[in-house]
Amino acid sequence: MLKIITINTNGIRSAVNKGFHLWLAKQDADIVCIQELKAQPSEVPDEINLDGTFYRYVHCAEKKGYSGCAVLSRKKPDEVIIGFGNEEFDREGRYVEVRFNNLIVVSIYFPSGSSSEERQQAKFRFLDVIKGRLDELIRDGRDVVLCGDFNIAHKEIDIKNWKGIETFHASIRVPIALPGGATEDALESIMSDGESTTSSQPRQLLPPQKKPIFIGMSVSLTTPRSPSSMILT
């Protein structure tokens, strides 16, 4: 059974200082998708490799202490793609794709538009250009698991106190419904108690402690044909 974890660490160095690697060692994950590294490649702590357990692939922003994402995999992928071919957003370290025989896994970090109108417009541009890449993934024919911090709340249930929040703007909720309704929210598909799937629930996957390991929303979208033996957390 394949186990995939996706997590926003809100700074991988800080997360490791708080014991992220110790928590990860107990999860028995096959693939780990990480967003918001906030580090340069040489600054990503070796501790997350778990003494050679994982192959590590990172996409770091040119700007120090900003953005960045990664994939850790027990099995060496057949192919690794860093960035999705857009100069503006590839400079920000937002996309790592690993390919296996019948499976594609992506760690992606969507921009937030909350800091300024300029960044909101950048978010709209990102949504326009990333759709082409996601279309290609669907057409590939393999199972796809898209893991990431989307900075988008798809439905009211996905965020508490949603009214007026930038992530719930109608014009950015629409693009998250990927080509032809071809994806499913992996966490939402197993939740039936009416709780938020992108806000409160992922935080419950971590052990209680004095300080949180991460802050942020990290969720998975899968193609409906993704194998039932896959565990996503």
Coordinates of N, CA and C in Angstrom, one line a residue:
M1 N 0.8 -1.2 0.0 CA 0.0 0.0 0.0 C 0.9 1.2 0.0
L2 N 0.6 2.2 -0.9 CA 1.4 3.4 -1.0 C 0.9 4.5 -0.1
K3 N 1.8 5.1 0.6 CA 1.4 6.1 1.6 C 2.0 7.4 1.2
I4 N 1.2 8.4 0.9 CA 1.7 9.8 0.5 C 1.3 10.8 1.5
I5 N 2.3 11.6 2.0 CA 2.0 12.7 2.9 C 2.2 14.0 2.2
T6 N 1.4 15.0 2.4 CA 1.6 16.3 2.0 C 1.5 17.3 3.1
I7 N 2.5 18.2 3.2 CA 2.6 19.1 4.4 C 3.2 20.5 4.0
N8 N 2.6 21.5 4.5 CA 3.2 22.8 4.5 C 4.0 23.0 5.7
T9 N 5.3 23.2 5.6 CA 6.2 23.3 6.8 C 6.4 24.7 7.3
N10 N 6.0 25.7 6.5 CA 6.1 27.1 6.9 C 7.6 27.3 7.3
G11 N 8.5 26.8 6.5 CA 9.9 26.9 6.8 C 10.5 25.6 7.2
I12 N 11.2 24.9 6.3 CA 11.7 23.6 6.6 C 12.8 23.6 7.7
R13 N 13.6 24.6 7.8 CA 14.6 24.6 8.9 C 14.0 24.8 10.2
S14 N 13.0 25.7 10.3 CA 12.3 25.8 11.6 C 11.5 24.5 11.9
A15 N 10.9 23.9 10.9 CA 10.2 22.6 11.2 C 11.1 21.6 11.8
V16 N 12.3 21.4 11.2 CA 13.3 20.4 11.7 C 13.7 20.8 13.1
N17 N 13.9 22.0 13.4 CA 14.3 22.5 14.7 C 13.2 22.1 15.7
K18 N 11.9 22.0 15.3 CA 10.8 21.6 16.1 C 10.5 20.1 16.1
G19 N 11.4 19.3 15.4 CA 11.2 17.9 15.4 C 10.5 17.3 14.2
F20 N 10.3 18.0 13.2 CA 9.6 17.5 12.0 C 10.2 16.2 11.5
H21 N 11.5 16.0 11.4 CA 12.1 14.8 10.9 C 11.9 13.6 11.9
L22 N 11.7 13.9 13.2 CA 11.4 12.8 14.1 C 10.0 12.3 13.9
W23 N 9.1 13.3 13.7 CA 7.7 12.9 13.4 C 7.6 12.1 12.1
L24 N 8.4 12.6 11.1 CA 8.3 12.0 9.7 C 8.8 10.6 9.8
A25 N 9.8 10.3 10.6 CA 10.4 9.0 10.7 C 9.4 7.9 11.2
K26 N 8.4 8.4 11.9 CA 7.4 7.5 12.5 C 6.2 7.3 11.5
Q27 N 6.2 7.9 10.4 CA 5.0 7.9 9.5 C 5.0 6.8 8.5
D28 N 6.2 6.2 8.2 CA 6.3 5.1 7.2 C 5.8 5.5 5.9
A29 N 6.1 6.8 5.4 CA 5.6 7.3 4.2 C 6.5 6.8 3.0
D30 N 5.8 6.6 1.9 CA 6.6 6.3 0.7 C 7.0 7.5 -0.1
I31 N 6.1 8.5 -0.1 CA 6.3 9.8 -0.8 C 5.9 10.9 0.2
V32 N 6.7 12.0 0.2 CA 6.3 13.1 1.1 C 6.4 14.4 0.2
C33 N 5.4 15.1 0.1 CA 5.3 16.4 -0.6 C 5.4 17.5 0.4
I34 N 6.3 18.4 0.2 CA 6.5 19.5 1.1 C 6.3 20.9 0.4
Q35 N 5.6 21.8 1.0 CA 5.5 23.2 0.5 C 6.1 24.2 1.5
E36 N 6.4 25.3 1.0 CA 6.9 26.5 1.7 C 8.2 26.1 2.5
L37 N 9.2 25.7 1.7 CA 10.5 25.4 2.3 C 11.2 26.6 2.9
K38 N 11.1 27.7 2.3 CA 11.7 29.0 2.7 C 13.2 28.8 2.9
A39 N 13.9 28.1 2.0 CA 15.3 27.8 2.1 C 15.9 27.6 0.7
Q40 N 17.2 27.8 0.6 CA 17.9 27.5 -0.6 C 18.3 26.0 -0.6
P41 N 18.6 25.5 -1.8 CA 18.9 24.0 -1.8 C 20.0 23.6 -0.7
S42 N 21.0 24.4 -0.6 CA 22.1 24.0 0.4 C 21.6 24.2 1.9
E43 N 20.5 24.9 2.1 CA 20.0 25.1 3.4 C 18.9 24.1 3.9
V44 N 18.5 23.3 2.9 CA 17.5 22.3 3.3 C 18.1 21.2 4.2
P45 N 17.7 21.0 5.4 CA 18.4 20.1 6.3 C 18.4 18.7 5.8
D46 N 19.6 18.0 5.9 CA 19.7 16.7 5.5 C 18.9 15.7 6.4
E47 N 18.5 16.2 7.6 CA 17.7 15.3 8.5 C 16.4 14.8 7.8
I48 N 15.9 15.6 6.9 CA 14.6 15.1 6.3 C 14.8 13.9 5.4
N49 N 16.1 13.7 5.0 CA 16.4 12.5 4.2 C 16.3 11.2 5.0
L50 N 16.2 11.3 6.3 CA 16.1 10.1 7.2 C 17.2 9.1 6.9
D51 N 18.5 9.6 6.9 CA 19.7 8.7 6.8 C 19.6 7.9 5.5
G52 N 19.2 8.6 4.4 CA 19.2 8.0 3.1 C 18.0 7.2 2.7
T53 N 17.0 7.3 3.6 CA 15.7 6.6 3.3 C 15.0 7.2 2.0
F54 N 15.2 8.5 1.9 CA 14.5 9.2 0.8 C 15.4 9.8 -0.3
Y55 N 15.0 9.7 -1.5 CA 15.6 10.5 -2.6 C 14.9 11.9 -2.4
R56 N 15.6 13.0 -2.6 CA 15.1 14.3 -2.3 C 15.2 15.2 -3.6
Y57 N 14.1 15.9 -3.9 CA 14.1 16.8 -5.0 C 13.4 18.1 -4.6
V58 N 14.1 19.2 -4.8 CA 13.6 20.5 -4.3 C 13.5 21.5 -5.5
H59 N 12.6 22.4 -5.3 CA 12.5 23.6 -6.2 C 12.5 24.8 -5.3
C60 N 13.6 25.5 -5.2 CA 13.7 26.7 -4.3 C 13.6 28.0 -5.1
A61 N 13.0 29.0 -4.4 CA 12.9 30.3 -5.0 C 14.2 31.0 -5.1
E62 N 14.4 31.8 -6.1 CA 15.6 32.7 -6.2 C 15.7 33.6 -5.0
K63 N 14.5 34.1 -4.5 CA 14.5 35.0 -3.4 C 14.7 34.1 -2.1
K64 N 15.6 34.5 -1.3 CA 16.0 33.7 -0.1 C 14.8 33.8 0.9
G65 N 14.6 32.7 1.6 CA 13.6 32.6 2.7 C 12.2 32.7 2.2
Y66 N 11.9 32.3 1.0 CA 10.6 32.5 0.3 C 10.2 31.2 -0.4
S67 N 8.9 30.8 -0.3 CA 8.3 29.8 -1.1 C 9.1 28.5 -1.1
G68 N 9.1 27.8 -2.2 CA 9.9 26.5 -2.3 C 9.0 25.3 -2.0
C69 N 9.3 24.2 -2.7 CA 8.6 23.0 -2.5 C 9.6 21.8 -2.8
A70 N 9.1 20.6 -2.3 CA 10.0 19.4 -2.5 C 9.2 18.2 -2.5
V71 N 9.8 17.1 -3.0 CA 9.3 15.8 -2.9 C 10.4 14.8 -2.4
L72 N 10.0 14.0 -1.4 CA 10.9 13.0 -0.9 C 10.2 11.6 -1.3
S73 N 11.1 10.7 -1.8 CA 10.5 9.5 -2.3 C 11.5 8.3 -1.9
R74 N 10.9 7.2 -1.4 CA 11.7 6.0 -1.1 C 12.2 5.4 -2.4
K75 N 11.4 5.4 -3.4 CA 11.8 4.8 -4.7 C 12.3 5.9 -5.6
K76 N 13.3 5.6 -6.3 CA 13.8 6.6 -7.3 C 12.9 6.7 -8.4
P77 N 12.4 8.0 -8.7 CA 11.5 8.1 -9.8 C 12.1 7.8 -11.2
D78 N 11.3 7.5 -12.1 CA 11.8 7.3 -13.5 C 12.1 8.7 -14.1
E79 N 11.4 9.7 -13.7 CA 11.7 11.1 -14.2 C 11.3 12.1 -13.2
V80 N 12.1 13.2 -13.1 CA 11.8 14.3 -12.2 C 11.8 15.6 -13.0
I81 N 10.7 16.4 -12.8 CA 10.6 17.6 -13.5 C 10.5 18.7 -12.4
I82 N 11.4 19.7 -12.5 CA 11.5 20.8 -11.6 C 11.0 22.1 -12.3
G83 N 9.9 22.6 -11.8 CA 9.3 23.8 -12.5 C 8.4 23.3 -13.6
F84 N 7.5 24.2 -14.1 CA 6.6 23.8 -15.1 C 6.7 24.6 -16.4
G85 N 7.9 25.3 -16.5 CA 8.2 26.0 -17.8 C 7.7 27.4 -17.9
N86 N 7.4 28.0 -16.8 CA 7.0 29.4 -16.8 C 8.0 30.2 -16.1
E87 N 8.7 31.2 -16.7 CA 9.8 31.9 -16.2 C 9.4 32.6 -14.9
E88 N 8.3 33.3 -14.9 CA 7.9 34.1 -13.8 C 7.8 33.3 -12.5
F89 N 7.1 32.2 -12.6 CA 6.8 31.4 -11.4 C 7.8 30.3 -11.1
D90 N 8.6 29.9 -12.1 CA 9.7 29.0 -11.8 C 10.7 29.7 -11.0
R91 N 10.8 31.0 -11.1 CA 11.8 31.7 -10.2 C 11.4 31.7 -8.8
E92 N 10.1 31.3 -8.5 CA 9.6 31.4 -7.2 C 9.5 30.0 -6.5
G93 N 10.0 28.9 -7.2 CA 10.1 27.6 -6.6 C 8.8 27.0 -6.2
R94 N 7.9 26.7 -7.2 CA 6.6 26.3 -6.9 C 6.1 24.9 -7.4
Y95 N 7.1 24.1 -8.0 CA 6.6 22.9 -8.7 C 7.7 21.9 -8.7
V96 N 7.4 20.7 -8.2 CA 8.2 19.5 -8.3 C 7.3 18.3 -8.7
E97 N 7.7 17.7 -9.8 CA 6.9 16.5 -10.3 C 7.8 15.3 -10.4
V98 N 7.3 14.2 -9.9 CA 8.0 12.9 -10.0 C 7.1 11.9 -10.7
R99 N 7.8 11.2 -11.6 CA 7.0 10.2 -12.5 C 7.5 8.8 -12.3
F100 N 6.6 7.9 -12.1 CA 6.8 6.5 -12.0 C 6.1 5.8 -13.2
N101 N 6.2 4.5 -13.2 CA 5.6 3.7 -14.3 C 4.1 4.1 -14.6
N102 N 3.3 4.1 -13.5 CA 1.9 4.3 -13.7 C 1.4 5.4 -12.8
L103 N 2.2 6.2 -12.3 CA 1.8 7.3 -11.3 C 2.7 8.5 -11.5
I104 N 2.0 9.7 -11.3 CA 2.6 11.0 -11.3 C 2.2 11.6 -10.0
V105 N 3.2 12.1 -9.2 CA 3.0 12.9 -8.0 C 3.6 14.2 -8.1
V106 N 2.8 15.2 -7.7 CA 3.3 16.6 -7.8 C 3.2 17.3 -6.5
S107 N 4.2 18.0 -6.1 CA 4.2 19.0 -5.0 C 4.1 20.4 -5.6
I108 N 3.1 21.1 -5.2 CA 2.9 22.4 -5.8 C 2.5 23.4 -4.7
Y109 N 3.0 24.7 -4.9 CA 2.7 25.7 -4.0 C 2.1 26.9 -4.7
F110 N 0.8 27.1 -4.6 CA 0.2 28.2 -5.3 C 0.5 29.5 -4.6
P111 N 0.6 30.6 -5.3 CA 0.8 31.9 -4.7 C -0.4 32.4 -3.9
S112 N -0.1 33.1 -2.9 CA -1.1 33.8 -2.1 C -1.3 35.2 -2.6
G113 N -2.5 35.7 -2.7 CA -2.8 37.0 -3.2 C -3.1 38.0 -2.0
S114 N -2.9 37.6 -0.8 CA -3.4 38.4 0.3 C -2.5 39.6 0.7
S115 N -1.3 39.6 0.2 CA -0.4 40.7 0.7 C -0.6 42.0 0.0
S116 N -1.0 41.9 -1.3 CA -1.2 43.2 -2.1 C -2.0 42.9 -3.3
E117 N -2.5 43.9 -4.0 CA -3.2 43.8 -5.2 C -2.2 43.2 -6.3
E118 N -1.0 43.6 -6.2 CA 0.0 43.1 -7.2 C 0.1 41.6 -7.1
R119 N 0.2 41.1 -5.8 CA 0.3 39.6 -5.7 C -1.0 38.9 -6.0
Q120 N -2.1 39.6 -5.8 CA -3.4 39.0 -6.3 C -3.4 38.8 -7.8
Q121 N -2.9 39.8 -8.5 CA -2.9 39.7 -10.0 C -1.9 38.6 -10.4
A122 N -0.8 38.5 -9.6 CA 0.2 37.4 -9.9 C -0.5 36.0 -9.7
K123 N -1.4 36.0 -8.7 CA -2.1 34.7 -8.4 C -3.0 34.4 -9.6
F124 N -3.7 35.4 -10.1 CA -4.5 35.1 -11.3 C -3.7 34.7 -12.5
R125 N -2.5 35.3 -12.7 CA -1.7 34.8 -13.8 C -1.2 33.4 -13.6
F126 N -0.9 33.0 -12.4 CA -0.5 31.7 -12.1 C -1.6 30.7 -12.4
L127 N -2.8 31.0 -12.0 CA -3.9 30.1 -12.3 C -4.1 30.0 -13.8
D128 N -3.9 31.0 -14.5 CA -4.0 30.9 -16.0 C -3.0 30.0 -16.6
V129 N -1.7 30.1 -16.1 CA -0.7 29.3 -16.8 C -0.6 27.9 -16.3
I130 N -0.9 27.7 -15.0 CA -0.8 26.3 -14.4 C -1.8 25.4 -15.0
K131 N -2.9 25.9 -15.5 CA -4.0 25.1 -16.0 C -3.5 24.3 -17.2
G132 N -2.6 24.9 -18.0 CA -2.1 24.1 -19.2 C -1.3 22.9 -18.7
R133 N -0.5 23.1 -17.7 CA 0.3 22.0 -17.2 C -0.6 20.9 -16.6
L134 N -1.6 21.3 -15.9 CA -2.5 20.3 -15.3 C -3.3 19.6 -16.3
D135 N -3.6 20.3 -17.4 CA -4.3 19.6 -18.6 C -3.4 18.5 -19.1
E136 N -2.1 18.8 -19.2 CA -1.1 17.8 -19.7 C -1.1 16.6 -18.8
L137 N -1.1 16.8 -17.5 CA -1.1 15.7 -16.5 C -2.3 14.8 -16.7
I138 N -3.5 15.4 -16.9 CA -4.7 14.6 -17.1 C -4.6 13.8 -18.4
R139 N -4.1 14.4 -19.5 CA -4.0 13.7 -20.8 C -3.0 12.6 -20.8
D140 N -2.0 12.7 -19.9 CA -0.9 11.7 -19.8 C -1.5 10.3 -19.7
G141 N -2.6 10.1 -18.9 CA -3.2 8.8 -18.8 C -2.8 8.0 -17.5
R142 N -1.8 8.5 -16.9 CA -1.4 7.8 -15.6 C -2.2 8.4 -14.5
D143 N -2.2 7.6 -13.3 CA -2.8 8.2 -12.1 C -2.0 9.4 -11.7
V144 N -2.7 10.4 -11.2 CA -2.1 11.6 -10.8 C -2.5 12.0 -9.4
V145 N -1.5 12.3 -8.6 CA -1.8 12.8 -7.2 C -1.1 14.2 -7.2
L146 N -2.0 15.2 -7.1 CA -1.5 16.6 -7.0 C -1.6 17.1 -5.6
C147 N -0.4 17.2 -4.9 CA -0.4 17.6 -3.5 C 0.1 19.1 -3.4
G148 N -0.5 19.8 -2.5 CA 0.0 21.2 -2.4 C -0.8 22.1 -1.5
D149 N -0.2 23.2 -1.3 CA -0.9 24.3 -0.6 C -1.4 25.2 -1.8
F150 N -2.7 25.1 -1.9 CA -3.4 25.8 -3.1 C -3.7 27.2 -2.8
N151 N -3.7 27.6 -1.5 CA -4.1 29.0 -1.2 C -5.5 29.3 -1.8
I152 N -6.3 28.3 -1.8 CA -7.7 28.4 -2.3 C -8.6 27.5 -1.5
A153 N -9.7 28.1 -1.1 CA -10.7 27.2 -0.4 C -11.8 26.9 -1.4
H154 N -11.9 25.7 -1.8 CA -12.8 25.3 -2.8 C -14.3 25.5 -2.4
K155 N -14.6 25.1 -1.2 CA -16.0 25.1 -0.8 C -16.0 25.8 0.6
E156 N -17.2 26.2 1.0 CA -17.4 26.9 2.3 C -16.9 25.9 3.4
I157 N -17.1 24.6 3.3 CA -16.7 23.7 4.3 C -15.1 23.7 4.5
D158 N -14.4 24.1 3.5 CA -13.0 24.0 3.5 C -12.2 25.1 4.3
I159 N -12.9 26.0 4.8 CA -12.3 27.1 5.6 C -13.2 27.7 6.6
K160 N -12.8 27.9 7.8 CA -13.6 28.5 8.8 C -13.6 30.0 8.7
N161 N -14.7 30.6 9.0 CA -14.8 32.1 8.9 C -14.5 32.5 7.5
W162 N -15.1 31.9 6.5 CA -14.7 32.1 5.1 C -15.1 33.5 4.5
K163 N -16.1 34.1 5.0 CA -16.6 35.3 4.4 C -15.6 36.4 4.3
G164 N -15.4 37.0 3.2 CA -14.4 38.0 3.0 C -13.0 37.6 2.9
I165 N -12.7 36.3 3.0 CA -11.3 35.9 3.0 C -10.9 35.7 1.5
E166 N -9.7 36.2 1.2 CA -9.2 36.2 -0.1 C -9.2 34.9 -0.8
T167 N -8.9 33.8 -0.1 CA -8.8 32.5 -0.7 C -10.2 32.0 -1.1
F168 N -11.3 32.6 -0.7 CA -12.6 32.2 -1.0 C -13.3 33.0 -2.1
H169 N -12.5 33.9 -2.7 CA -13.0 34.7 -3.8 C -13.5 33.8 -5.0
A170 N -14.7 34.1 -5.5 CA -15.3 33.3 -6.5 C -14.5 33.1 -7.7
S171 N -13.7 34.1 -8.1 CA -13.0 34.0 -9.3 C -11.7 33.1 -9.2
I172 N -11.3 32.8 -8.0 CA -10.2 31.9 -7.9 C -10.6 30.5 -7.4
R173 N -11.9 30.4 -7.0 CA -12.4 29.0 -6.6 C -12.7 28.2 -7.9
V174 N -13.1 28.8 -9.0 CA -13.5 28.1 -10.2 C -12.3 27.3 -10.7
P175 N -11.1 27.9 -10.9 CA -10.0 27.1 -11.5 C -9.6 25.9 -10.8
I176 N -9.9 25.8 -9.5 CA -9.5 24.6 -8.7 C -10.2 23.3 -9.2
A177 N -11.4 23.5 -9.8 CA -12.1 22.4 -10.4 C -11.4 22.1 -11.7
L178 N -10.5 21.2 -11.7 CA -9.6 20.9 -12.8 C -10.3 20.2 -14.0
P179 N -9.6 20.1 -15.1 CA -10.2 19.8 -16.4 C -11.3 18.7 -16.3
G180 N -12.5 19.2 -16.7 CA -13.7 18.3 -16.9 C -14.1 17.6 -15.6
G181 N -13.8 18.2 -14.4 CA -14.1 17.6 -13.2 C -13.3 16.3 -12.9
A182 N -12.1 16.3 -13.5 CA -11.3 15.1 -13.5 C -10.5 14.7 -12.2
T183 N -10.8 15.5 -11.2 CA -10.0 15.3 -10.0 C -11.0 15.2 -8.8
E184 N -10.5 14.6 -7.7 CA -11.2 14.5 -6.4 C -10.3 15.0 -5.3
D185 N -10.9 15.6 -4.3 CA -10.2 16.0 -3.1 C -10.0 14.8 -2.3
A186 N -8.8 14.3 -2.1 CA -8.6 13.1 -1.4 C -9.0 13.1 0.0
L187 N -8.8 14.2 0.7 CA -9.2 14.2 2.1 C -10.7 14.4 2.2
E188 N -11.3 15.2 1.4 CA -12.7 15.4 1.4 C -13.5 14.2 1.1
S189 N -12.9 13.3 0.3 CA -13.6 12.1 -0.2 C -13.7 11.1 1.0
I190 N -12.9 11.3 2.1 CA -13.0 10.3 3.2 C -13.6 11.0 4.4
M191 N -13.9 12.3 4.3 CA -14.5 13.1 5.4 C -16.0 13.1 5.2
S192 N -16.8 12.9 6.3 CA -18.2 12.9 6.2 C -18.9 13.6 7.4
D193 N -18.1 14.2 8.2 CA -18.6 14.8 9.5 C -18.8 16.3 9.4
G194 N -18.7 16.9 8.2 CA -18.9 18.3 8.1 C -17.8 19.2 8.5
E195 N -16.7 18.6 8.9 CA -15.6 19.5 9.3 C -14.8 20.0 8.1
S196 N -14.0 21.0 8.3 CA -13.2 21.6 7.3 C -12.1 20.6 6.9
T197 N -11.9 20.4 5.6 CA -10.9 19.5 5.1 C -9.6 20.2 4.8
T198 N -9.5 21.5 4.6 CA -8.3 22.1 4.3 C -7.8 23.0 5.4
S199 N -8.5 23.1 6.5 CA -8.1 24.1 7.5 C -7.8 23.3 8.8
S200 N -8.9 22.7 9.4 CA -8.6 22.1 10.8 C -8.1 20.7 10.7
Q201 N -8.6 19.9 9.8 CA -8.2 18.5 9.8 C -6.8 18.2 9.6
P202 N -6.1 18.8 8.6 CA -4.7 18.4 8.4 C -3.8 18.7 9.6
R203 N -4.2 19.7 10.4 CA -3.4 20.0 11.6 C -3.5 18.9 12.6
Q204 N -4.6 18.1 12.6 CA -4.8 17.0 13.5 C -4.0 15.8 13.2
L205 N -3.3 15.8 12.0 CA -2.5 14.7 11.7 C -1.2 14.7 12.4
L206 N -0.9 15.8 13.1 CA 0.4 16.0 13.8 C 0.2 15.8 15.3
P207 N 1.2 15.3 16.0 CA 1.0 15.1 17.4 C 0.9 16.4 18.2
P208 N 0.2 16.5 19.3 CA 0.1 17.7 20.1 C 1.5 18.1 20.6
Q209 N 1.8 19.4 20.6 CA 3.0 19.8 21.2 C 2.9 21.3 21.5
K210 N 3.9 21.9 22.1 CA 3.8 23.3 22.5 C 3.8 24.2 21.3
K211 N 4.5 23.9 20.3 CA 4.5 24.7 19.1 C 4.2 23.9 17.9
P212 N 3.4 24.5 17.0 CA 3.0 23.7 15.8 C 4.2 23.5 14.9
I213 N 4.3 22.3 14.2 CA 5.3 22.1 13.3 C 5.1 22.9 12.0
F214 N 3.9 23.1 11.6 CA 3.7 23.9 10.4 C 2.4 24.7 10.5
I215 N 2.3 25.6 9.7 CA 1.0 26.4 9.6 C 0.7 26.5 8.1
G216 N -0.5 26.2 7.7 CA -0.9 26.3 6.3 C -1.8 25.2 5.9
M217 N -2.3 25.3 4.7 CA -3.2 24.3 4.2 C -2.5 23.5 3.1
S218 N -2.5 22.2 3.3 CA -1.8 21.3 2.3 C -2.8 20.1 2.1
V219 N -3.2 20.0 0.8 CA -4.2 19.0 0.5 C -3.8 18.3 -0.8
S220 N -4.6 17.2 -1.1 CA -4.3 16.4 -2.2 C -5.5 16.3 -3.1
L221 N -5.2 16.4 -4.4 CA -6.3 16.2 -5.5 C -5.8 15.0 -6.2
T222 N -6.7 14.0 -6.5 CA -6.3 12.8 -7.2 C -7.2 12.6 -8.4
T223 N -6.7 11.9 -9.4 CA -7.6 11.4 -10.4 C -8.5 10.3 -9.9
P224 N -9.8 10.2 -10.3 CA -10.7 9.2 -9.7 C -10.1 7.8 -9.8
R225 N -9.3 7.5 -10.8 CA -8.8 6.2 -11.0 C -7.6 5.8 -10.1
S226 N -7.2 6.8 -9.3 CA -6.0 6.5 -8.4 C -6.3 5.3 -7.6
P227 N -5.3 4.4 -7.4 CA -5.6 3.1 -6.7 C -6.2 3.3 -5.3
S228 N -7.1 2.4 -5.0 CA -7.7 2.4 -3.7 C -6.8 2.0 -2.6
S229 N -5.6 1.4 -2.9 CA -4.6 1.0 -2.0 C -3.8 2.2 -1.5
M230 N -4.0 3.4 -2.1 CA -3.2 4.5 -1.8 C -3.7 5.2 -0.5
I231 N -2.9 5.5 0.4 CA -3.2 6.3 1.6 C -2.7 7.7 1.4
L232 N -3.6 8.7 1.6 CA -3.1 10.1 1.5 C -3.4 10.8 2.8
T233 N -2.4 11.4 3.4 CA -2.6 12.1 4.6 C -2.0 13.5 4.6

